[in-house]
PDB file of C-alpha atoms in Angstrom:
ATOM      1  CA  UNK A   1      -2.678   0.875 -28.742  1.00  0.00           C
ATOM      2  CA  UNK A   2      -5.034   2.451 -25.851  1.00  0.00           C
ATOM      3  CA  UNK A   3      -6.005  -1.157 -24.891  1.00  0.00           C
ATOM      4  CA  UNK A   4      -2.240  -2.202 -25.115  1.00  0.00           C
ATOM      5  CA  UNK A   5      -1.572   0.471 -22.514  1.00  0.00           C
ATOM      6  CA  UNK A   6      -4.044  -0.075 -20.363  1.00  0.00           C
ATOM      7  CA  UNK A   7      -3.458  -3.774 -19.954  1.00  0.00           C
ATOM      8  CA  UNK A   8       0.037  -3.203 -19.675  1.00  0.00           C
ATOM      9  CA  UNK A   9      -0.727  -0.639 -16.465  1.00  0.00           C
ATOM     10  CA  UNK A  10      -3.562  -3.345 -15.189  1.00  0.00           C
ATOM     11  CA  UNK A  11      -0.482  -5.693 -15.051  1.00  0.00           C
ATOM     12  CA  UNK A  12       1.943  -3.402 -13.379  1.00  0.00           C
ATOM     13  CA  UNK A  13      -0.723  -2.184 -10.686  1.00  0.00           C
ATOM     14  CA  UNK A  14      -1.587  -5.978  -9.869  1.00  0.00           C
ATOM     15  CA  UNK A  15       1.545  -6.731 -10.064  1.00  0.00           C
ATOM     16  CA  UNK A  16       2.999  -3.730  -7.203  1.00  0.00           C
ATOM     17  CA  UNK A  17      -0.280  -4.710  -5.513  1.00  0.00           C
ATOM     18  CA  UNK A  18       0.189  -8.162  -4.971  1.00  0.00           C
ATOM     19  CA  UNK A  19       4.203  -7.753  -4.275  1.00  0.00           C
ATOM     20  CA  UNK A  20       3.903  -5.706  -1.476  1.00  0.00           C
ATOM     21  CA  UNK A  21       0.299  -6.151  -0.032  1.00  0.00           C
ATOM     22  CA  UNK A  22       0.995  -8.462   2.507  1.00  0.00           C
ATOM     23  CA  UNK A  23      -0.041  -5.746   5.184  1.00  0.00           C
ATOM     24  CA  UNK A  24      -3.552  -5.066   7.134  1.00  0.00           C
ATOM     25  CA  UNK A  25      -3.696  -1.676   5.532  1.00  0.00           C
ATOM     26  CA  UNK A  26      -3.116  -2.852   1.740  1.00  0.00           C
ATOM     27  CA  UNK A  27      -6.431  -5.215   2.603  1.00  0.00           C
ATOM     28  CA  UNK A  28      -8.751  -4.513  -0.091  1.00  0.00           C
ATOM     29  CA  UNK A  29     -11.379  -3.765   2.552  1.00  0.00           C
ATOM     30  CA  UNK A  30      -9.314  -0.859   4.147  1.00  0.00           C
ATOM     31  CA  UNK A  31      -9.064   0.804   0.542  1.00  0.00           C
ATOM     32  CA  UNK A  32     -12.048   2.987  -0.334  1.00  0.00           C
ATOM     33  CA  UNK A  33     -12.806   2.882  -4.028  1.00  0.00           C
ATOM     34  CA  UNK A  34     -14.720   0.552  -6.563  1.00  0.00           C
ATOM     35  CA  UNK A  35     -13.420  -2.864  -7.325  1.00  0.00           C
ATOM     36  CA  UNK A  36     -10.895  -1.903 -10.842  1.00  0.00           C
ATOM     37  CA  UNK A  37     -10.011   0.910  -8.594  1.00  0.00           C
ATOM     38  CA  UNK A  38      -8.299  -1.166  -6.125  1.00  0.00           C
ATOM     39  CA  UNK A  39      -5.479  -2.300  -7.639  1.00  0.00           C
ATOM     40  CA  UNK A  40      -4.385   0.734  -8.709  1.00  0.00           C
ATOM     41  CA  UNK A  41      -4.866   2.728  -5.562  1.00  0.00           C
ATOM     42  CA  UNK A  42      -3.262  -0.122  -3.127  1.00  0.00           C
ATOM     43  CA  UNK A  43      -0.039   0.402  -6.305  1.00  0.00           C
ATOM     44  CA  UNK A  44       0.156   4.595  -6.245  1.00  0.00           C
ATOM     45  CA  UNK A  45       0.404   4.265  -2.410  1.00  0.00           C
ATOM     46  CA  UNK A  46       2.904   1.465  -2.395  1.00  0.00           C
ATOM     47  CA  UNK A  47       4.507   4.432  -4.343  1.00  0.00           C
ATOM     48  CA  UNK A  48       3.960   6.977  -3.067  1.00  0.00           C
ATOM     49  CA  UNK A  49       5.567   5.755   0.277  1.00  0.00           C
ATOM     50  CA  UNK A  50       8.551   4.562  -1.879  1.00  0.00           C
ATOM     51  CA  UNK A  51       9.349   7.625  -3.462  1.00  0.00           C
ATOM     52  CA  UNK A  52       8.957   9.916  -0.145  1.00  0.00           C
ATOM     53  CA  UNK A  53      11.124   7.320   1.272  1.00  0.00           C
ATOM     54  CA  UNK A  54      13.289   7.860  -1.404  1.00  0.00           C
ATOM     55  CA  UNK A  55      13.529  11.393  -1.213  1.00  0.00           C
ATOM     56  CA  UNK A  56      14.474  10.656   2.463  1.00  0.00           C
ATOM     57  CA  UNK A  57      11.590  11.473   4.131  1.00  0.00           C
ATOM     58  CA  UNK A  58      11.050  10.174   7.789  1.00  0.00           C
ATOM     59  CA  UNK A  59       9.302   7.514   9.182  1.00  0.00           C
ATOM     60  CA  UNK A  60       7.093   9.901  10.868  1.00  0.00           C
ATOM     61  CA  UNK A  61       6.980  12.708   8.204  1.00  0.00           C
ATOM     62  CA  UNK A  62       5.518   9.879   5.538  1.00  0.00           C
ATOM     63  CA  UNK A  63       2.498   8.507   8.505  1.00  0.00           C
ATOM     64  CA  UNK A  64       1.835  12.025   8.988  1.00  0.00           C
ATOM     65  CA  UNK A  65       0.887  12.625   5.572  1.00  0.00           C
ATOM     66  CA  UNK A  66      -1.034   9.042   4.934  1.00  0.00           C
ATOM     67  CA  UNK A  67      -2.645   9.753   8.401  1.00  0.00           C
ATOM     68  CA  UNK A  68      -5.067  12.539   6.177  1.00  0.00           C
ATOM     69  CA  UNK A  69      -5.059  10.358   2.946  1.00  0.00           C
ATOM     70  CA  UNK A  70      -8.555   9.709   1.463  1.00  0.00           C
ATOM     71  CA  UNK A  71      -7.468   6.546   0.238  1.00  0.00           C
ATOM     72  CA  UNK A  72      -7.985   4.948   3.312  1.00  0.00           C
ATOM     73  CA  UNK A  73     -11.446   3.417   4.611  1.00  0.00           C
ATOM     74  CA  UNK A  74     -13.264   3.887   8.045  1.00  0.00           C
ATOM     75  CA  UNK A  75     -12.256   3.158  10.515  1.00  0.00           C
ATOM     76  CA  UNK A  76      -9.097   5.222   9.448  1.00  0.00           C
ATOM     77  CA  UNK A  77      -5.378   3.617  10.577  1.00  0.00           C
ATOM     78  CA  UNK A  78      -3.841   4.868  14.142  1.00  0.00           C
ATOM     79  CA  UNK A  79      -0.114   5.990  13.275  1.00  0.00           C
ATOM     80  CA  UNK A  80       0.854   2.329  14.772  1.00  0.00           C
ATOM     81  CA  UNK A  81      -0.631   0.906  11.646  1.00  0.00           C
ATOM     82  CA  UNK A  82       0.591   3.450   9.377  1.00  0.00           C
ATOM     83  CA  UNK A  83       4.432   3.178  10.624  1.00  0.00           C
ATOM     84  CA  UNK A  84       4.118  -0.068  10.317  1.00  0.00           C
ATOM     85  CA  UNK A  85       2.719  -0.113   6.595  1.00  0.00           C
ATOM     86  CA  UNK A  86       5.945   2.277   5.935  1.00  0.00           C
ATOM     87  CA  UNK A  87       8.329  -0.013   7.318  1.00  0.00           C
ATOM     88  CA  UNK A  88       7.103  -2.378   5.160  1.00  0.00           C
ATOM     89  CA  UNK A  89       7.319  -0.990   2.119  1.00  0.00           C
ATOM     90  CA  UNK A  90      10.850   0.335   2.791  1.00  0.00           C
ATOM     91  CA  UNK A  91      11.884  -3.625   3.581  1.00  0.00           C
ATOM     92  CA  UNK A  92      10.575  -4.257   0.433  1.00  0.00           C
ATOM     93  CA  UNK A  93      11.853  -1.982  -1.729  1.00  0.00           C
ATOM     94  CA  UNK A  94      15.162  -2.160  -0.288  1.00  0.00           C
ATOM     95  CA  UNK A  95      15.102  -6.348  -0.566  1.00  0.00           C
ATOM     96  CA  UNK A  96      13.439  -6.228  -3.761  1.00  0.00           C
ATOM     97  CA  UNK A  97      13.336  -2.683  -5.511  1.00  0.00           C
ATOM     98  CA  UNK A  98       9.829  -1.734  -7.194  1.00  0.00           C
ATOM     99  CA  UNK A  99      10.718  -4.721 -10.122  1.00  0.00           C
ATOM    100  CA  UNK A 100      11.366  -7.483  -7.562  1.00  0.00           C
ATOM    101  CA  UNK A 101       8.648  -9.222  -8.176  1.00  0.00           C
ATOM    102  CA  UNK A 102       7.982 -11.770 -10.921  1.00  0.00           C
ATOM    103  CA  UNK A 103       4.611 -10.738 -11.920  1.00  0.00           C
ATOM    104  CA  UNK A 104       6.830  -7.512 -12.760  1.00  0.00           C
ATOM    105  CA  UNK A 105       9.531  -8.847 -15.113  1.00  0.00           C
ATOM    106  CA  UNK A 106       9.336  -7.660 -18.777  1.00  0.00           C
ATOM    107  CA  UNK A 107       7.298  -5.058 -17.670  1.00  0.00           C
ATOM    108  CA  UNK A 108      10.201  -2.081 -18.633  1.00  0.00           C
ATOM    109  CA  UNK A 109       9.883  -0.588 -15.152  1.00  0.00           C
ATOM    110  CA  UNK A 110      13.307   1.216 -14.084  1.00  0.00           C
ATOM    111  CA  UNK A 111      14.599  -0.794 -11.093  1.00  0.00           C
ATOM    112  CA  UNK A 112      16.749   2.225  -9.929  1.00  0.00           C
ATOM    113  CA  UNK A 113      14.230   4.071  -8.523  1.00  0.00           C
ATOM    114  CA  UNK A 114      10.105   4.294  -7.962  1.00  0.00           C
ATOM    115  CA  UNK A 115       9.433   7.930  -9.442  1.00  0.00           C
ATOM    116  CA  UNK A 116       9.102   6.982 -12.794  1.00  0.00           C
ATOM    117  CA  UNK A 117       6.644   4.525 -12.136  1.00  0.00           C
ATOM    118  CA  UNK A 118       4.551   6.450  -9.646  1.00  0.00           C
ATOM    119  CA  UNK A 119       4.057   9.419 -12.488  1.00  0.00           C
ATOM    120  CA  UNK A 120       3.258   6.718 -14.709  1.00  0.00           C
ATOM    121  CA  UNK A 121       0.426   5.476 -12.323  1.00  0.00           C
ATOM    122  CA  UNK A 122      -0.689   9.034 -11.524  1.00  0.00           C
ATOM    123  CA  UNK A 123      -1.233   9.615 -14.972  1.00  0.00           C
ATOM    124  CA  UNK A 124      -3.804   6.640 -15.455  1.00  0.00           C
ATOM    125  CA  UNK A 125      -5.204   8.025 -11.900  1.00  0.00           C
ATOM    126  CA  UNK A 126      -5.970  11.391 -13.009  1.00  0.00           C
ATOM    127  CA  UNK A 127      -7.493   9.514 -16.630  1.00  0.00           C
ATOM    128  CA  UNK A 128      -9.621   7.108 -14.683  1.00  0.00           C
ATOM    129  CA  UNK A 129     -10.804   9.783 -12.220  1.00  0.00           C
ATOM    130  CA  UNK A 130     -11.723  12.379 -14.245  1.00  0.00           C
ATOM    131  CA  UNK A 131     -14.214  10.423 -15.060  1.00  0.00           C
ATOM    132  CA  UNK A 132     -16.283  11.035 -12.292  1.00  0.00           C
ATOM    133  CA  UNK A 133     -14.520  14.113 -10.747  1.00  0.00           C
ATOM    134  CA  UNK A 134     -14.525  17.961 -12.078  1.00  0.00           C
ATOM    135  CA  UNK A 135     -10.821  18.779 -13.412  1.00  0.00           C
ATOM    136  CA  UNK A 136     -10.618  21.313 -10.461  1.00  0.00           C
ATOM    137  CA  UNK A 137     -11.199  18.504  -8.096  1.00  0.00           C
ATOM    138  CA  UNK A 138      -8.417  16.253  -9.417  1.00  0.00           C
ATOM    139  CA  UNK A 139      -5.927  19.125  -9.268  1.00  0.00           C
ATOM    140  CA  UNK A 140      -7.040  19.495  -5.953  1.00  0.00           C
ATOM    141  CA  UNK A 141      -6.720  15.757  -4.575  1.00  0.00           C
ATOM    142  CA  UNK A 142      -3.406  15.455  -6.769  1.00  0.00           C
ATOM    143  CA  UNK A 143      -1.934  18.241  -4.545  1.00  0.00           C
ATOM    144  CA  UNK A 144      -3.206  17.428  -1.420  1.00  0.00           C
ATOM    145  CA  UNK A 145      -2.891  14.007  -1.801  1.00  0.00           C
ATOM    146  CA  UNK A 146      -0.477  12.591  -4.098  1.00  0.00           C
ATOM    147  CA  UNK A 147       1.988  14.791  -3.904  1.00  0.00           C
ATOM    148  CA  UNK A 148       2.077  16.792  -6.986  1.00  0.00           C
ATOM    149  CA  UNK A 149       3.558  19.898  -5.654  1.00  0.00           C
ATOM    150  CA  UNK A 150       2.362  22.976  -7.350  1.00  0.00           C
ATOM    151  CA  UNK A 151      -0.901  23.146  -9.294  1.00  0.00           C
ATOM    152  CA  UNK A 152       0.672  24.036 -12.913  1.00  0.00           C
ATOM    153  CA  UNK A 153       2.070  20.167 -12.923  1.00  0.00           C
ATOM    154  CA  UNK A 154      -1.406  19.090 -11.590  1.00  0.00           C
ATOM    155  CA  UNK A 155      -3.136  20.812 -14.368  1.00  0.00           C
ATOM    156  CA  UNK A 156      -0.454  19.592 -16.725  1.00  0.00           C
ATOM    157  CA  UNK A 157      -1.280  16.060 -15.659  1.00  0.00           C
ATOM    158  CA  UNK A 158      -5.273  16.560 -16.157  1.00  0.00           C
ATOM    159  CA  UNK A 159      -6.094  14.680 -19.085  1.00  0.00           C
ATOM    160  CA  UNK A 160      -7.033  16.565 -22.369  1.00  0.00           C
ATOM    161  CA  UNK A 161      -9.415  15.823 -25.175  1.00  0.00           C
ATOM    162  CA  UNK A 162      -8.418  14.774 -28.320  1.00  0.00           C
ATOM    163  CA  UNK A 163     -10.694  16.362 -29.908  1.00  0.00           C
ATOM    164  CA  UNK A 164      -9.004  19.580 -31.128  1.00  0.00           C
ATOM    165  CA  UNK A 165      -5.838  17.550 -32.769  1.00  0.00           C
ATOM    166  CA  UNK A 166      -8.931  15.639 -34.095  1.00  0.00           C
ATOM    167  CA  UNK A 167     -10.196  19.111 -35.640  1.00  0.00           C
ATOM    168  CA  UNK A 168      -7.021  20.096 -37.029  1.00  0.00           C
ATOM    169  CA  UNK A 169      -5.727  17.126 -38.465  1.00  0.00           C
ATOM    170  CA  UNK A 170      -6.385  18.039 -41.980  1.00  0.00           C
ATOM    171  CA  UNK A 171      -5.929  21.522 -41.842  1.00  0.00           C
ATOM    172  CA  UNK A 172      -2.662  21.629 -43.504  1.00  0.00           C
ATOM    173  CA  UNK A 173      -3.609  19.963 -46.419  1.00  0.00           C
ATOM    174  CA  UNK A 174      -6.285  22.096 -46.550  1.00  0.00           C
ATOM    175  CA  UNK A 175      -3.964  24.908 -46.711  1.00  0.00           C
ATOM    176  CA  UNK A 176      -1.412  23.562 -49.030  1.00  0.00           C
ATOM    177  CA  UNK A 177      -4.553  23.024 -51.610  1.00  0.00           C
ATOM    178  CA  UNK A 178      -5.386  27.036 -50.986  1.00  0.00           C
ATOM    179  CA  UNK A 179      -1.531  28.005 -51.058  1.00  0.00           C
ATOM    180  CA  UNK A 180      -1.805  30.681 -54.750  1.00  0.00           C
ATOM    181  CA  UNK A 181       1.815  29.459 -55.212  1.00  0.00           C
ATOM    182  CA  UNK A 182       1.839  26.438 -56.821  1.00  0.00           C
ATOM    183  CA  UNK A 183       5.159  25.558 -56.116  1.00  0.00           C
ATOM    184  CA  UNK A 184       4.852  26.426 -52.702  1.00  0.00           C
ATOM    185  CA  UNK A 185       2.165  24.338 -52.159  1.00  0.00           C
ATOM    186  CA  UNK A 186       3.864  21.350 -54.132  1.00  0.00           C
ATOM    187  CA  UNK A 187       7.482  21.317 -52.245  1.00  0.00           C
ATOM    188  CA  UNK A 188       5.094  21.626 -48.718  1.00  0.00           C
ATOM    189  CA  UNK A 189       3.150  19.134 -50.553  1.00  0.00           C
ATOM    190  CA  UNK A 190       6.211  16.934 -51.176  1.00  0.00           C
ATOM    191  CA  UNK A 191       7.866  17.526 -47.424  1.00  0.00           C
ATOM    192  CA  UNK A 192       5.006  16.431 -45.713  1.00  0.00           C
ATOM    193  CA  UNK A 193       4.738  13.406 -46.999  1.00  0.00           C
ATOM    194  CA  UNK A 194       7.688  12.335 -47.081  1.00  0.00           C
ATOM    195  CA  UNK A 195       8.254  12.086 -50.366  1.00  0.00           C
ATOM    196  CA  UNK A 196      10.736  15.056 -50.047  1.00  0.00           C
ATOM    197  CA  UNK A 197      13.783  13.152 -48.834  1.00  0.00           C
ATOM    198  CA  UNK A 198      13.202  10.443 -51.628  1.00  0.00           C
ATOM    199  CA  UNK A 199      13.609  13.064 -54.150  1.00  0.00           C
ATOM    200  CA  UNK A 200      16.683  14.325 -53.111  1.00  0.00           C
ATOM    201  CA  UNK A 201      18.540  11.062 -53.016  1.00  0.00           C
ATOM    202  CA  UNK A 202      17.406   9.841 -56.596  1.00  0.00           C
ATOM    203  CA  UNK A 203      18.258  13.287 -57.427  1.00  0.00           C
TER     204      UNK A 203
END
């Protein structure tokens, strides 16, 4: 299922990607990252613009906020560049929506509106670069950046370990099989496994 998911967001960041980077500033060479990071960086920006834009953010207020972004590569863009990469997302989006394209279709993104995609792309952001970042730096770059706007839904958003639910995944049988009360242990027993409902109706 991991694999599933992650070719399923592959597709849906080449797909944003390709849709709407027919602009300079969505060249490959003007991103800064590794070579699987493009694709997903050129789609959270596409984004990101989309849902400041939808939140009715201004021409200027959006460039004013890329003009800082990390994402893009020296030299960095003059706000000429920048207003014009926002202009062209909004003509997109408006002409097309997010799912416009046809490398998109089937997909299951919502066509009403780009927020549900973006925190689906954050959330394989903050996975992919946690890898090589400290959890206090992603909080940090999620705030300043990406506009996660407190640091409780950053933290929320840094991936956890699986390990504990890995730890405790037996623990309840191993309860049930120390439970003194027998038929405590066996109705538990019976409800956890499902067995309980079958009971009652041939009962």
């Amino acid at each position: 299922m991991t694999d599933l998911r992650e070719q399923w967001i592959r597709k849906i960041c080449t797909g944003i990607a390709t849709a709407v980077g027919h602009h300079a500033l969505m060249d490959p060479a003007r991103i800064v990252g590794d070579t699987s990071d493009l694709d997903p960086l050129r789609a959270l920006l596409v984004l990101r613009i989309a849902v400041l834009d939808a939140r009715g953010r201004s021409t200027a207020h959006i460039t004013e906020l890329l003009a800082t972004h990390p994402v893009f590569a020296d030299p960095k863009p003059d706000t000429d560049e920048l207003t014009s990469l926002v202009k062209h997302v909004r003509r997109h989006v408006e002409h097309d929506g997010i799912t416009g394209s046809v490398l998109l279709i089937g997909l299951g993104l919502r066509t009403a509106t780009p927020e549900s995609a973006y925190a689906l792309l954050l959330d394989h952001w903050c996975r992919r670069r946690s890898r090589a970042a400290t959890a206090a730096k992603v909080v940090r770059e999620l705030t300043r950046h990406w506009g996660v706007e407190d640091s409780w839904t950053a933290e929320a958003l840094e991936p956890r370990s699986l390990a504990p639910l890995e730890a405790c995944s037996d623990t309840i049988w191993s309860r049930l099989k120390a439970e003194p009360d027998g038929r405590v242990g066996r109705a538990a027993s019976l409800a956890c496994s499902g067995e309980a409902t079958r009971l009652e109706s041939s009962g």
